[in-house]
Short mmCIF file of C-alpha atoms in Angstrom, two decimals:
data_model
loop_
_atom_site.label_atom_id
_atom_site.label_comp_id
_atom_site.label_asym_id
_atom_site.label_seq_id
_atom_site.Cartn_x
_atom_site.Cartn_y
_atom_site.Cartn_z
CA MET A 27 -2.81 34.75 14.05
CA VAL A 28 -1.45 31.59 13.54
CA ASN A 29 1.31 32.75 16.08
CA THR A 30 -1.36 32.96 18.52
CA VAL A 31 -3.08 29.56 18.20
CA VAL A 32 0.06 28.14 17.75
CA ARG A 33 1.09 28.94 21.00
CA ARG A 34 -2.36 28.21 22.81
CA VAL A 35 -1.55 24.89 21.31
CA TYR A 36 1.84 24.93 22.96
CA HIS A 37 0.72 26.04 26.31
CA ASN A 38 -2.28 23.79 26.50
CA LEU A 39 -0.73 20.67 25.36
CA PHE A 40 2.18 20.13 23.64
CA ARG A 41 4.50 22.10 27.23
CA ARG A 42 3.78 19.51 29.52
CA THR A 43 4.34 15.69 28.94
CA SER A 44 1.09 14.27 30.39
CA THR A 45 -0.98 16.20 27.90
CA PHE A 46 1.67 15.78 25.38
CA ALA A 47 1.78 12.70 25.08
CA LEU A 48 -2.15 12.27 25.77
CA THR A 49 -2.21 14.84 22.25
CA ILE A 50 -0.42 12.46 20.83
CA LEU A 51 -2.37 9.32 21.71
CA LEU A 52 -5.49 10.23 20.72
CA GLY A 53 -4.71 12.27 18.04
CA ALA A 54 -3.22 8.59 16.58
CA VAL A 55 -6.08 7.04 17.39
CA MET A 56 -8.55 10.21 15.90
CA PHE A 57 -6.38 10.41 12.63
CA GLU A 58 -6.53 6.38 12.44
CA ARG A 59 -10.34 6.11 11.99
CA ALA A 60 -10.67 9.48 9.61
CA PHE A 61 -7.98 7.68 7.38
CA ASP A 62 -9.11 4.43 7.34
CA SER A 63 -13.19 5.69 7.08
CA GLY A 64 -12.14 7.74 4.74
CA GLY A 65 -9.94 5.26 2.95
CA ASP A 66 -12.78 2.46 2.68
CA MET A 67 -15.69 5.45 1.40
CA LEU A 68 -13.23 6.35 -1.23
CA TRP A 69 -12.66 2.61 -1.98
CA ASP A 70 -16.34 2.02 -2.12
CA HIS A 71 -17.17 5.37 -4.43
CA LEU A 72 -14.99 3.78 -6.76
CA ASN A 73 -15.69 0.36 -6.89
CA ARG A 74 -19.46 1.04 -6.67
CA GLY A 75 -21.77 -2.35 -7.34
CA LYS A 76 -18.79 -4.45 -7.96
CA GLN A 77 -18.30 -5.95 -4.95
CA TRP A 78 -19.38 -8.50 -3.17
CA LYS A 79 -21.58 -6.78 -0.47
CA ASP A 80 -23.13 -5.21 -3.34
CA ILE A 81 -24.42 -7.87 -4.99
CA LYS A 82 -25.24 -10.58 -1.87
CA ASP A 83 -28.74 -9.26 -1.58
CA LYS A 84 -29.21 -10.66 -5.04
CA CYS A 85 -27.49 -13.94 -4.83
CA GLY A 86 -29.40 -15.42 -2.21
CA LEU A 87 -29.67 -19.53 -2.46
CA PRO A 88 -33.48 -20.23 -3.77
CA ALA A 89 -33.26 -22.82 -1.31
CA GLU A 90 -37.13 -21.38 0.10
CA GLU A 91 -38.82 -23.89 -2.92
CA GLU A 92 -36.91 -26.74 -1.46
CA GLU A 93 -38.43 -26.18 2.68
CA MET B 19 17.76 -6.43 22.12
CA ALA B 20 19.82 -10.86 22.19
CA ALA B 21 21.87 -9.09 18.96
CA ASN B 22 22.77 -5.65 20.43
CA LEU B 23 23.51 -7.45 23.75
CA CYS B 24 25.74 -9.64 21.93
CA ARG B 25 27.31 -7.32 20.22
CA VAL B 26 27.81 -4.62 22.73
CA SER B 27 29.70 -7.30 24.87
CA GLY B 28 31.40 -8.43 22.65
CA ARG B 29 32.24 -5.12 21.01
CA SER B 30 33.49 -4.85 25.16
CA LEU B 31 35.28 -8.11 25.32
CA LEU B 32 37.52 -6.84 21.73
CA LYS B 33 38.74 -4.16 22.83
CA VAL B 34 42.10 -3.39 22.58
CA GLN B 35 43.99 -0.61 24.71
CA ASN B 36 46.94 0.59 23.85
CA VAL B 37 45.76 1.32 19.52
CA VAL B 38 48.83 1.53 17.41
CA ALA B 39 47.75 3.06 14.14
CA PRO B 40 48.51 1.00 11.57
CA ALA B 41 50.77 1.61 9.29
CA LYS B 42 49.51 3.25 5.89
CA SER B 43 48.92 0.66 3.48
CA ASN B 44 51.14 1.43 0.60
CA MET B 45 48.73 -0.70 -1.66
CA SER B 46 45.93 1.82 -1.72
CA SER B 47 45.67 5.17 -3.22
CA PHE B 48 44.98 5.71 -6.82
CA SER B 49 46.27 9.29 -6.59
CA LYS B 50 50.07 8.05 -5.52
CA MET B 51 49.31 5.63 -8.94
CA SER B 52 51.30 6.08 -12.12
CA MET B 53 49.88 8.20 -14.66
CA GLY B 54 50.03 4.95 -17.14
CA LYS B 55 48.19 2.59 -14.49
CA LYS B 56 45.52 5.50 -14.22
CA VAL B 57 44.61 5.01 -17.56
CA LEU B 58 44.35 1.03 -17.54
CA PHE B 59 42.23 0.92 -14.77
CA GLY B 60 39.87 3.19 -15.11
CA THR B 61 39.56 1.73 -18.92
CA LEU B 62 39.48 -1.51 -17.34
CA GLY B 63 36.32 -0.32 -15.16
CA ALA B 64 34.64 1.63 -17.27
CA VAL B 65 34.71 -1.38 -19.57
CA THR B 66 33.37 -3.53 -16.83
CA ALA B 67 30.62 -1.20 -15.91
CA GLY B 68 29.57 -0.48 -19.72
CA GLY B 69 29.67 -4.18 -20.33
CA ALA B 70 27.34 -5.29 -17.43
CA GLY B 71 25.09 -2.69 -18.68
CA LEU B 72 24.79 -3.21 -22.01
CA LEU B 73 23.98 -6.65 -21.17
CA GLY B 74 21.56 -5.55 -18.19
CA ALA B 75 19.85 -3.09 -20.61
CA LEU B 76 19.93 -6.30 -23.68
CA HIS B 77 17.86 -8.75 -21.20
CA TYR B 78 15.00 -6.66 -19.42
CA SER B 79 14.43 -4.38 -22.50
CA THR B 80 11.39 -6.01 -24.18
CA THR B 81 13.10 -7.59 -27.23
CA VAL B 82 11.02 -9.92 -29.94
CA HIS B 83 12.98 -12.65 -29.79
CA ALA B 84 12.88 -14.47 -33.61
CA GLY B 85 11.41 -17.54 -31.75
CA GLU B 86 8.19 -15.83 -31.31
CA LEU B 87 5.72 -16.31 -33.43
CA GLU B 88 2.48 -16.68 -31.86
CA LEU B 89 -0.17 -13.31 -31.66
CA HIS B 90 0.91 -11.12 -28.13
CA PRO B 91 -3.09 -10.43 -27.18
CA PRO B 92 -3.84 -6.83 -26.47
CA LYS B 93 -4.34 -5.01 -23.42
CA PHE B 94 -7.93 -5.08 -22.47
CA PRO B 95 -9.96 -2.23 -20.66
CA TRP B 96 -10.49 -4.39 -17.97
CA SER B 97 -12.57 -3.01 -14.97
CA HIS B 98 -10.65 -4.12 -12.23
CA ASN B 99 -7.06 -2.74 -14.12
CA GLY B 100 -5.36 -0.16 -11.41
CA LEU B 101 -5.00 0.27 -8.05
CA PHE B 102 -7.65 1.77 -6.97
CA ASN B 103 -10.20 -0.94 -8.43
CA ALA B 104 -11.69 -4.11 -7.06
CA LEU B 105 -12.95 -7.35 -8.58
CA ASP B 106 -16.08 -7.27 -9.69
CA HIS B 107 -17.54 -9.92 -7.86
CA GLY B 108 -20.43 -10.43 -10.05
CA SER B 109 -18.53 -11.56 -13.04
CA ILE B 110 -16.53 -13.67 -10.43
CA ARG B 111 -20.08 -15.38 -10.16
CA ARG B 112 -20.32 -16.05 -13.61
CA GLY B 113 -16.94 -17.32 -13.77
CA TYR B 114 -17.21 -20.02 -12.07
CA GLN B 115 -20.44 -20.82 -13.67
CA VAL B 116 -18.78 -20.87 -16.82
CA TYR B 117 -15.77 -23.09 -14.87
CA LYS B 118 -18.43 -25.34 -13.71
CA GLU B 119 -20.70 -25.94 -16.73
CA VAL B 120 -17.67 -25.74 -19.35
CA CYS B 121 -14.32 -25.95 -18.21
CA ALA B 122 -14.65 -28.20 -15.60
CA ALA B 123 -15.26 -30.76 -17.75
CA CYS B 124 -11.60 -31.25 -18.37
CA HIS B 125 -10.00 -28.78 -16.18
CA SER B 126 -9.42 -28.73 -12.94
CA MET B 127 -8.92 -26.21 -10.35
CA GLN B 128 -7.32 -27.99 -7.56
CA TYR B 129 -6.13 -25.62 -5.55
CA LEU B 130 -9.62 -23.95 -4.97
CA ALA B 131 -12.24 -25.56 -2.26
CA PHE B 132 -15.99 -24.37 -1.84
CA ARG B 133 -14.85 -22.23 1.98
CA ASN B 134 -13.50 -20.10 -1.17
CA LEU B 135 -16.28 -19.32 -2.42
CA VAL B 136 -18.07 -18.00 0.39
CA GLY B 137 -18.37 -13.68 0.84
CA VAL B 138 -16.66 -13.90 -2.84
CA SER B 139 -18.97 -15.04 -5.45
CA HIS B 140 -21.80 -16.87 -3.49
CA THR B 141 -23.25 -17.52 -0.26
CA GLU B 142 -21.74 -19.97 2.27
CA GLU B 143 -25.77 -21.50 1.72
CA GLU B 144 -25.31 -21.42 -2.07
CA ALA B 145 -21.52 -22.77 -1.68
CA LYS B 146 -22.36 -25.70 0.49
CA ALA B 147 -25.18 -26.79 -1.52
CA LEU B 148 -22.68 -27.06 -4.07
CA ALA B 149 -20.12 -28.90 -1.63
CA GLU B 150 -23.26 -30.92 -1.27
CA GLU B 151 -23.96 -31.49 -4.86
CA ILE B 152 -19.96 -33.79 -4.61
CA GLU B 153 -18.75 -37.09 -3.57
CA VAL B 154 -15.55 -36.83 -1.48
CA LEU B 155 -14.22 -40.35 -0.54
CA ASP B 156 -13.06 -39.96 3.22
CA GLY B 157 -12.11 -42.38 5.45
CA PRO B 158 -10.96 -44.87 7.38
CA ASP B 159 -13.82 -45.70 9.66
CA GLU B 160 -13.65 -47.65 12.52
CA GLU B 161 -13.51 -50.93 9.83
CA GLY B 162 -11.00 -49.24 8.09
CA GLU B 163 -13.08 -49.45 5.22
CA MET B 164 -13.08 -45.95 2.94
CA PHE B 165 -16.51 -44.41 2.63
CA MET B 166 -17.73 -41.61 0.04
CA ARG B 167 -19.69 -38.42 2.12
CA PRO B 168 -21.28 -35.39 0.08
CA GLY B 169 -18.86 -32.71 0.13
CA LYS B 170 -18.28 -30.23 2.81
CA LEU B 171 -17.15 -26.40 2.61
CA SER B 172 -13.35 -27.27 2.81
CA ASP B 173 -13.38 -29.94 0.79
CA TYR B 174 -11.36 -28.48 -2.30
CA PHE B 175 -13.12 -28.99 -6.20
CA PRO B 176 -13.46 -32.31 -7.61
CA GLN B 177 -10.94 -33.36 -10.28
CA PRO B 178 -11.75 -34.78 -13.65
CA TYR B 179 -9.32 -37.21 -13.86
CA ALA B 180 -7.41 -38.83 -10.74
CA ASN B 181 -3.54 -38.50 -12.52
CA GLU B 182 -1.95 -36.67 -15.17
CA GLU B 183 -1.71 -40.06 -17.35
CA ALA B 184 -5.42 -40.59 -17.11
CA ALA B 185 -5.94 -36.80 -18.08
CA ARG B 186 -3.20 -36.89 -20.96
CA ALA B 187 -4.70 -40.42 -22.03
CA ALA B 188 -8.17 -38.91 -22.23
CA ASN B 189 -7.19 -35.79 -24.16
CA ASN B 190 -5.10 -37.18 -26.87
CA GLY B 191 -1.75 -36.65 -25.02
CA ALA B 192 -2.51 -33.25 -24.01
CA TYR B 193 -2.78 -31.94 -20.07
CA PRO B 194 -5.68 -30.24 -19.39
CA PRO B 195 -3.24 -27.30 -17.53
CA ASP B 196 -5.01 -26.69 -13.42
CA LEU B 197 -6.86 -23.66 -13.93
CA SER B 198 -5.58 -22.17 -9.92
CA TYR B 199 -3.61 -20.04 -10.57
CA ILE B 200 -4.09 -19.68 -14.70
CA ILE B 201 -4.57 -15.77 -14.60
CA LEU B 202 -0.91 -15.65 -12.87
CA ALA B 203 0.22 -18.32 -14.41
CA ARG B 204 0.48 -16.99 -18.17
CA HIS B 205 2.45 -14.50 -19.75
CA GLY B 206 -0.15 -11.72 -20.47
CA GLY B 207 -2.54 -12.79 -17.85
CA GLU B 208 -6.33 -12.25 -18.30
CA ASP B 209 -5.43 -10.46 -21.59
CA TYR B 210 -3.86 -14.11 -22.85
CA VAL B 211 -6.78 -16.55 -21.34
CA PHE B 212 -9.42 -13.95 -23.19
CA SER B 213 -7.34 -13.43 -26.12
CA LEU B 214 -6.96 -17.02 -26.00
CA LEU B 215 -10.78 -18.28 -25.25
CA THR B 216 -12.09 -16.01 -28.73
CA GLY B 217 -9.44 -16.22 -30.76
CA TYR B 218 -9.78 -19.61 -32.48
CA CYS B 219 -9.92 -19.18 -35.79
CA ASP B 220 -9.24 -20.82 -39.18
CA PRO B 221 -5.10 -21.14 -40.33
CA PRO B 222 -3.85 -19.14 -42.29
CA ALA B 223 -3.38 -21.04 -46.11
CA GLY B 224 0.64 -22.45 -45.60
CA LEU B 225 0.77 -23.65 -43.05
CA PRO B 226 1.43 -27.15 -42.75
CA GLU B 227 -1.75 -29.33 -41.54
CA LEU B 228 -3.02 -29.30 -38.36
CA ARG B 229 -2.68 -32.80 -36.56
CA ASP B 230 -6.04 -34.69 -36.05
CA GLY B 231 -7.15 -33.27 -32.52
CA GLN B 232 -5.77 -30.22 -32.70
CA TYR B 233 -7.24 -26.89 -33.23
CA TYR B 234 -5.21 -23.46 -34.75
CA ASN B 235 -5.44 -20.47 -32.11
CA PRO B 236 -2.91 -17.54 -33.15
CA TYR B 237 -2.84 -16.53 -29.17
CA PHE B 238 -1.46 -19.87 -28.33
CA PRO B 239 2.52 -20.86 -28.74
CA GLY B 240 3.13 -23.17 -31.10
CA GLN B 241 -0.75 -21.70 -32.66
CA ALA B 242 -1.42 -25.54 -32.30
CA ILE B 243 -3.77 -25.65 -29.80
CA SER B 244 -5.13 -29.42 -28.56
CA MET B 245 -8.30 -27.79 -26.69
CA ALA B 246 -11.36 -27.17 -28.76
CA GLN B 247 -12.50 -23.77 -28.94
CA ALA B 248 -15.47 -24.31 -25.31
CA LEU B 249 -17.26 -20.93 -25.57
CA TYR B 250 -19.83 -20.09 -28.16
CA ASN B 251 -22.97 -17.67 -28.02
CA GLU B 252 -26.09 -18.58 -25.87
CA ILE B 253 -24.28 -21.99 -24.49
CA ILE B 254 -24.62 -20.35 -20.46
CA GLU B 255 -28.21 -18.84 -19.56
CA TYR B 256 -26.53 -16.63 -16.54
CA GLU B 257 -29.39 -17.07 -13.33
CA ASP B 258 -28.14 -13.31 -13.29
CA GLY B 259 -30.29 -12.60 -16.45
CA SER B 260 -27.26 -11.03 -17.93
CA ASP B 261 -27.10 -12.53 -21.72
CA ASP B 262 -24.72 -12.83 -23.62
CA ARG B 263 -25.85 -12.79 -27.32
CA GLN B 264 -25.78 -8.84 -27.19
CA HIS B 265 -22.25 -7.95 -27.51
CA GLY B 266 -21.90 -11.00 -30.16
CA HIS B 267 -19.56 -13.13 -29.70
CA ARG B 268 -17.47 -11.88 -27.26
CA LEU B 269 -19.70 -11.94 -24.85
CA LEU B 270 -19.73 -14.90 -23.30
CA LEU B 271 -16.78 -13.23 -22.07
CA LEU B 272 -18.13 -9.78 -21.57
CA PRO B 273 -21.85 -10.18 -20.26
CA GLN B 274 -22.59 -5.90 -19.01
CA ALA B 275 -21.33 -5.93 -15.71
CA PRO B 276 -23.67 -3.20 -14.64
CA GLN B 277 -26.37 -4.07 -15.86
CA VAL B 278 -26.00 -7.50 -13.90
CA VAL B 279 -24.65 -6.44 -10.75
CA CYS B 280 -27.00 -3.12 -11.03
CA ALA B 281 -29.42 -1.72 -13.06
CA GLU B 282 -30.40 1.11 -11.38
CA GLU B 283 -27.15 2.84 -11.05
CA GLN B 284 -25.68 2.04 -14.61
CA GLU B 285 -28.29 4.57 -15.83
CA ASP B 286 -27.30 7.14 -14.16
CA SER B 287 -23.60 6.12 -14.69
CA LEU B 288 -23.49 7.00 -18.62
CA GLN B 289 -20.17 4.97 -18.86
CA ALA B 290 -19.58 2.32 -21.74
CA PRO B 291 -20.56 -1.25 -20.46
CA SER B 292 -16.72 -2.27 -18.94
CA ILE B 293 -15.19 -4.91 -19.64
CA THR B 294 -15.24 -7.26 -17.07
CA PRO B 295 -13.70 -11.22 -17.64
CA HIS B 296 -14.71 -14.61 -16.27
CA ILE B 297 -11.72 -14.93 -14.24
CA PRO B 298 -12.31 -17.61 -12.05
CA PRO B 299 -12.01 -17.24 -8.67
CA VAL B 300 -8.60 -16.98 -8.34
CA ALA B 301 -7.73 -14.15 -9.58
CA ASP B 302 -9.15 -12.55 -6.06
CA LEU B 303 -5.86 -13.69 -4.37
#
């Protein structure tokens, strides 16, 4: 089972240099996006309510009365 | 790249054609030494390494020096402790309010500008409005005159005294330190600052009288601090409605952050009110 998957990946992606390079490139891009957004989500989850973006809606200038 | 080229070409220039094996030096080889010499060198090496190790251990171990009589601050469970915890920006905002209303009377914060508040504790409009409250010396204009103008976002926080001498003259000879990096500049960081600000008490019996203008604070090195207790309950009314009374004396520095920041979230996360310091925004660095 695993063997067939490995062989398929090898034959379809890694066997030729062109597809191999493309796989590496695309894989790197996808991984980076996933890793970054995952890390950001974790950070935001751990710091709910503490960050600037959480409080900025409540921080507006009471400037409306001046106008 | 250039260094590599140099190395390569240099090596080819330096190449010696008929290399004669260098005569074996007779000064190496530990194994050929006499037994006595071996023991001598071995002992010397062991003593040197051991001594260095001992010195290092003594130097870096957290020894208590006999001269240290001040109280060391306890470690507080700040909500920003740890690698994955952000600073509480609601707390930073209140901290700026405390600085502006209380500390700024004596302490400068000259390395922070109004632009540093934008996106950290204030919106851009708010920071602009704050900056416009001060007058800044600018110039020269076309006639070569200096003039005053309202502050801009790029202006640094105003200083209460023109220079250190003026500050000392106004404060009994004590210089109120600049607060820009105070958290980083003191051993113990926020624990120390918090303990100092809330740790004023009556001096224990038996101490020599404090001089005029000095106050007893067990956390201050030397115990005699020239700053009077500045923070009391209920002296600051926070604009976000957090109340410094509920937790008594300490609460000036510990407004219940979850209530302030996200009232609805506090209910489902049944955690104790996290301790949130009022650090000046600089702790954000």
